[in-house]
mmCIF file of C-alpha atoms in Angstrom:
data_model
loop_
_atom_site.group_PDB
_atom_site.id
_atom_site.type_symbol
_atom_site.label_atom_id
_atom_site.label_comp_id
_atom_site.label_asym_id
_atom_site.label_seq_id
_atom_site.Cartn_x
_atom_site.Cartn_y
_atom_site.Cartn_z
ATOM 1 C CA UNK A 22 -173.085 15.588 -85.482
ATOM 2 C CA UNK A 23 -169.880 15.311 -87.344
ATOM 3 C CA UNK A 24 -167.088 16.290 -85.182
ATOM 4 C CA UNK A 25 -164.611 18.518 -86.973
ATOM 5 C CA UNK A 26 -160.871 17.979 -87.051
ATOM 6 C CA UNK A 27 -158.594 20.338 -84.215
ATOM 7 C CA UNK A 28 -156.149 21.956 -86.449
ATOM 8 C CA UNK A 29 -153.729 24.723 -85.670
ATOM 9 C CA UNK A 30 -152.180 27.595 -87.752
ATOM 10 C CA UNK A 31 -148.702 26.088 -88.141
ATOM 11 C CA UNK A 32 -150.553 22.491 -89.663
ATOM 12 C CA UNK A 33 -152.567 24.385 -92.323
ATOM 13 C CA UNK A 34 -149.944 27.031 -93.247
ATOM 14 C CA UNK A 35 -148.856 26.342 -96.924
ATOM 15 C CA UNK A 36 -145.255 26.975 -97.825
ATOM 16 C CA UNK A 37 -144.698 28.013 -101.418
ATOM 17 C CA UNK A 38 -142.685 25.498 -103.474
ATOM 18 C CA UNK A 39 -139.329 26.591 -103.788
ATOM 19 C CA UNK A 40 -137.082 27.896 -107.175
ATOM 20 C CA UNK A 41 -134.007 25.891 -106.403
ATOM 21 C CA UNK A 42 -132.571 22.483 -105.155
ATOM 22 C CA UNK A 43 -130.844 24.974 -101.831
ATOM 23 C CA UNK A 44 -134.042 26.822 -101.465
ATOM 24 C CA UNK A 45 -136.012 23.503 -100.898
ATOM 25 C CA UNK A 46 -133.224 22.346 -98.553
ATOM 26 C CA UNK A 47 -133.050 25.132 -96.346
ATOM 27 C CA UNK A 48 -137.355 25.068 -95.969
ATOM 28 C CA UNK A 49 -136.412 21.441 -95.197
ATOM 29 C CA UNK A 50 -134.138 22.454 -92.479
ATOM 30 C CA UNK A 51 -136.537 25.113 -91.138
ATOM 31 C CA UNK A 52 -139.147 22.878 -91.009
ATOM 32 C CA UNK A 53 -137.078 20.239 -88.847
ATOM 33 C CA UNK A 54 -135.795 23.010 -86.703
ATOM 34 C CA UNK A 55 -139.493 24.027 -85.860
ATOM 35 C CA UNK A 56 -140.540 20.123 -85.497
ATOM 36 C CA UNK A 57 -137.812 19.719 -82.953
ATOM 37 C CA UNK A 58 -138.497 22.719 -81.229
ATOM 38 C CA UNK A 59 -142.021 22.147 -81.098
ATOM 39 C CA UNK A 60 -140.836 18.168 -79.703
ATOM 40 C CA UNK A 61 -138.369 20.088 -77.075
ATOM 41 C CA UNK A 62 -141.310 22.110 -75.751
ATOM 42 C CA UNK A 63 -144.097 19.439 -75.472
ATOM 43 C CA UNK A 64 -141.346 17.365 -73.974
ATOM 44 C CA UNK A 65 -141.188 14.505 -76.749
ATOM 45 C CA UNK A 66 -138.345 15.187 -78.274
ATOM 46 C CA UNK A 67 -136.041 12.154 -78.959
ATOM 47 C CA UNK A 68 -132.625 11.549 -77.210
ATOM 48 C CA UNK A 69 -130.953 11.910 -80.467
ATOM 49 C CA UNK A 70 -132.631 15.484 -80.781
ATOM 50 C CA UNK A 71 -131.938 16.528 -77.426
ATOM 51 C CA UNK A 72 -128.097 15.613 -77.328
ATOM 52 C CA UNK A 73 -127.986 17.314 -80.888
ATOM 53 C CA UNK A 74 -128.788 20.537 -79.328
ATOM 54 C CA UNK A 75 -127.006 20.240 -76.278
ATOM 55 C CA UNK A 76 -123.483 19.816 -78.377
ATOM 56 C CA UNK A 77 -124.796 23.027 -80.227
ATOM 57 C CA UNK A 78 -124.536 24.451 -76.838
ATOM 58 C CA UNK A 79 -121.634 23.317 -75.782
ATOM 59 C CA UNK A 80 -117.969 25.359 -75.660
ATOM 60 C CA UNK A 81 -116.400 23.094 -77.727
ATOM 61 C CA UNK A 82 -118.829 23.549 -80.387
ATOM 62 C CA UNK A 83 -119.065 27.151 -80.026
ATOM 63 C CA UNK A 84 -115.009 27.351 -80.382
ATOM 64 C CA UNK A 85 -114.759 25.017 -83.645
ATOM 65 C CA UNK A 86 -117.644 27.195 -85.228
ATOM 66 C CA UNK A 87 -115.239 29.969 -84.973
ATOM 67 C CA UNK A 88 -112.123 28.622 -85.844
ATOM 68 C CA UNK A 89 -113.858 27.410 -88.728
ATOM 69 C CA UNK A 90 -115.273 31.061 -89.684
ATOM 70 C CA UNK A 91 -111.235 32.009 -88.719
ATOM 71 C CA UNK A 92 -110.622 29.500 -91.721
ATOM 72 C CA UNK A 93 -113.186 31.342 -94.152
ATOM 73 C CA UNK A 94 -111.909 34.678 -93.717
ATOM 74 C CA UNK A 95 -108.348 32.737 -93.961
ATOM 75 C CA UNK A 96 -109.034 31.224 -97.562
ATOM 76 C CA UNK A 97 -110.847 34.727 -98.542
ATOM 77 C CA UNK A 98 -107.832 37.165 -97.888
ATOM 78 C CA UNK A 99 -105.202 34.466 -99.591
ATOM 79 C CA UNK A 100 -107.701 34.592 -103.015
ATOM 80 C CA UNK A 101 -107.634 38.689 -102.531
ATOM 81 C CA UNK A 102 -104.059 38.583 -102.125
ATOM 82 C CA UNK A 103 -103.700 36.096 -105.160
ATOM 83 C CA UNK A 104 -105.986 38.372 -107.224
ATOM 84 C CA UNK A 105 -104.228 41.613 -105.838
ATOM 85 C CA UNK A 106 -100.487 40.597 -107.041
ATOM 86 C CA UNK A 107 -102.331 38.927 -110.682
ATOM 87 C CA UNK A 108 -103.252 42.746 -110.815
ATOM 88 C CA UNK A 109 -99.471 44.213 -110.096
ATOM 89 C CA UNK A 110 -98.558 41.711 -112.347
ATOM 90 C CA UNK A 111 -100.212 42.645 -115.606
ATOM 91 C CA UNK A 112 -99.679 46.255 -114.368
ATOM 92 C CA UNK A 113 -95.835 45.862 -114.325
ATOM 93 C CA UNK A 114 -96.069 43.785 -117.652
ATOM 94 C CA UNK A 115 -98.092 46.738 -118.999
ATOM 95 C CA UNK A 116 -95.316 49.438 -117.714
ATOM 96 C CA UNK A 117 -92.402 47.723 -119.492
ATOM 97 C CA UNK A 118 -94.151 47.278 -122.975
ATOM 98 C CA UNK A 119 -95.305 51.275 -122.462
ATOM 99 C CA UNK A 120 -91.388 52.078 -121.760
ATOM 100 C CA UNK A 121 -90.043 49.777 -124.828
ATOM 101 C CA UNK A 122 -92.391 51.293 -126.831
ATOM 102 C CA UNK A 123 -91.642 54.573 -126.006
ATOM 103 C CA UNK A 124 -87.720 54.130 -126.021
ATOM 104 C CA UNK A 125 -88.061 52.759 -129.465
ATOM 105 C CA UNK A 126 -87.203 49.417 -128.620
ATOM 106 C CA UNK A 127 -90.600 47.516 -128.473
ATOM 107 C CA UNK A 128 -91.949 48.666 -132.133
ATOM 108 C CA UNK A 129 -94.044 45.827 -133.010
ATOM 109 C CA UNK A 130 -96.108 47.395 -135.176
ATOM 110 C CA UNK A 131 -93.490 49.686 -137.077
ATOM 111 C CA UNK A 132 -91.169 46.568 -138.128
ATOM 112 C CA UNK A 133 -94.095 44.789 -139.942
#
């Protein structure tokens, strides 16, 4: 009798290919996120693997995470305000051409 091979669900699943370079990294990552969790569970997870998670865990990791999403939201209202006062700007430059014009003084196209 020919013995047949012991597979399981997660072996056999097929993973469609991805579109783009990031898509195919982050099924990457997935993938080694399930391996290791799958290694942490069974018990044969590396040192390297454990200790990885274990900084995850730890305060000090938890408090640069968030200084660092502090950062993001830091660097994203700066480029709003930099986009904001571009905005005034041309609006001002806008009002004074309107008021020249209209005071007689900015008649560009009636001295041609």
């Amino acid at each position: 009798m020919a013995r047949k091979k012991a597979t399981t669900d997660s072996s056999e699943r097929k993973i469609r290919p991805a579109l783009t370079p990031e898509a195919r990294e982050n099924q990457m990552i997935s993938l080694a996120i399930d391996l290791a969790e799958k290694q942490l569970i069974e018990g044969t997870a590396s040192s390297q693997v454990i200790t990885h998670y274990l900084k995850l865990g730890s305060t000090k990791e938890r408090i640069e995470k968030e200084i660092l999403e502090k950062q993001k939201d830091l660097i994203e209202a700066k480029t709003e305000n930099l986009q904001s006062a571009k905005r005034i700007e041309e609006l001002y430059a806008n009002a004074l051409k309107a008021m020249r014009n209209y005071s007689g003084y900015g008649g560009d196209s009636d001295e041609d």
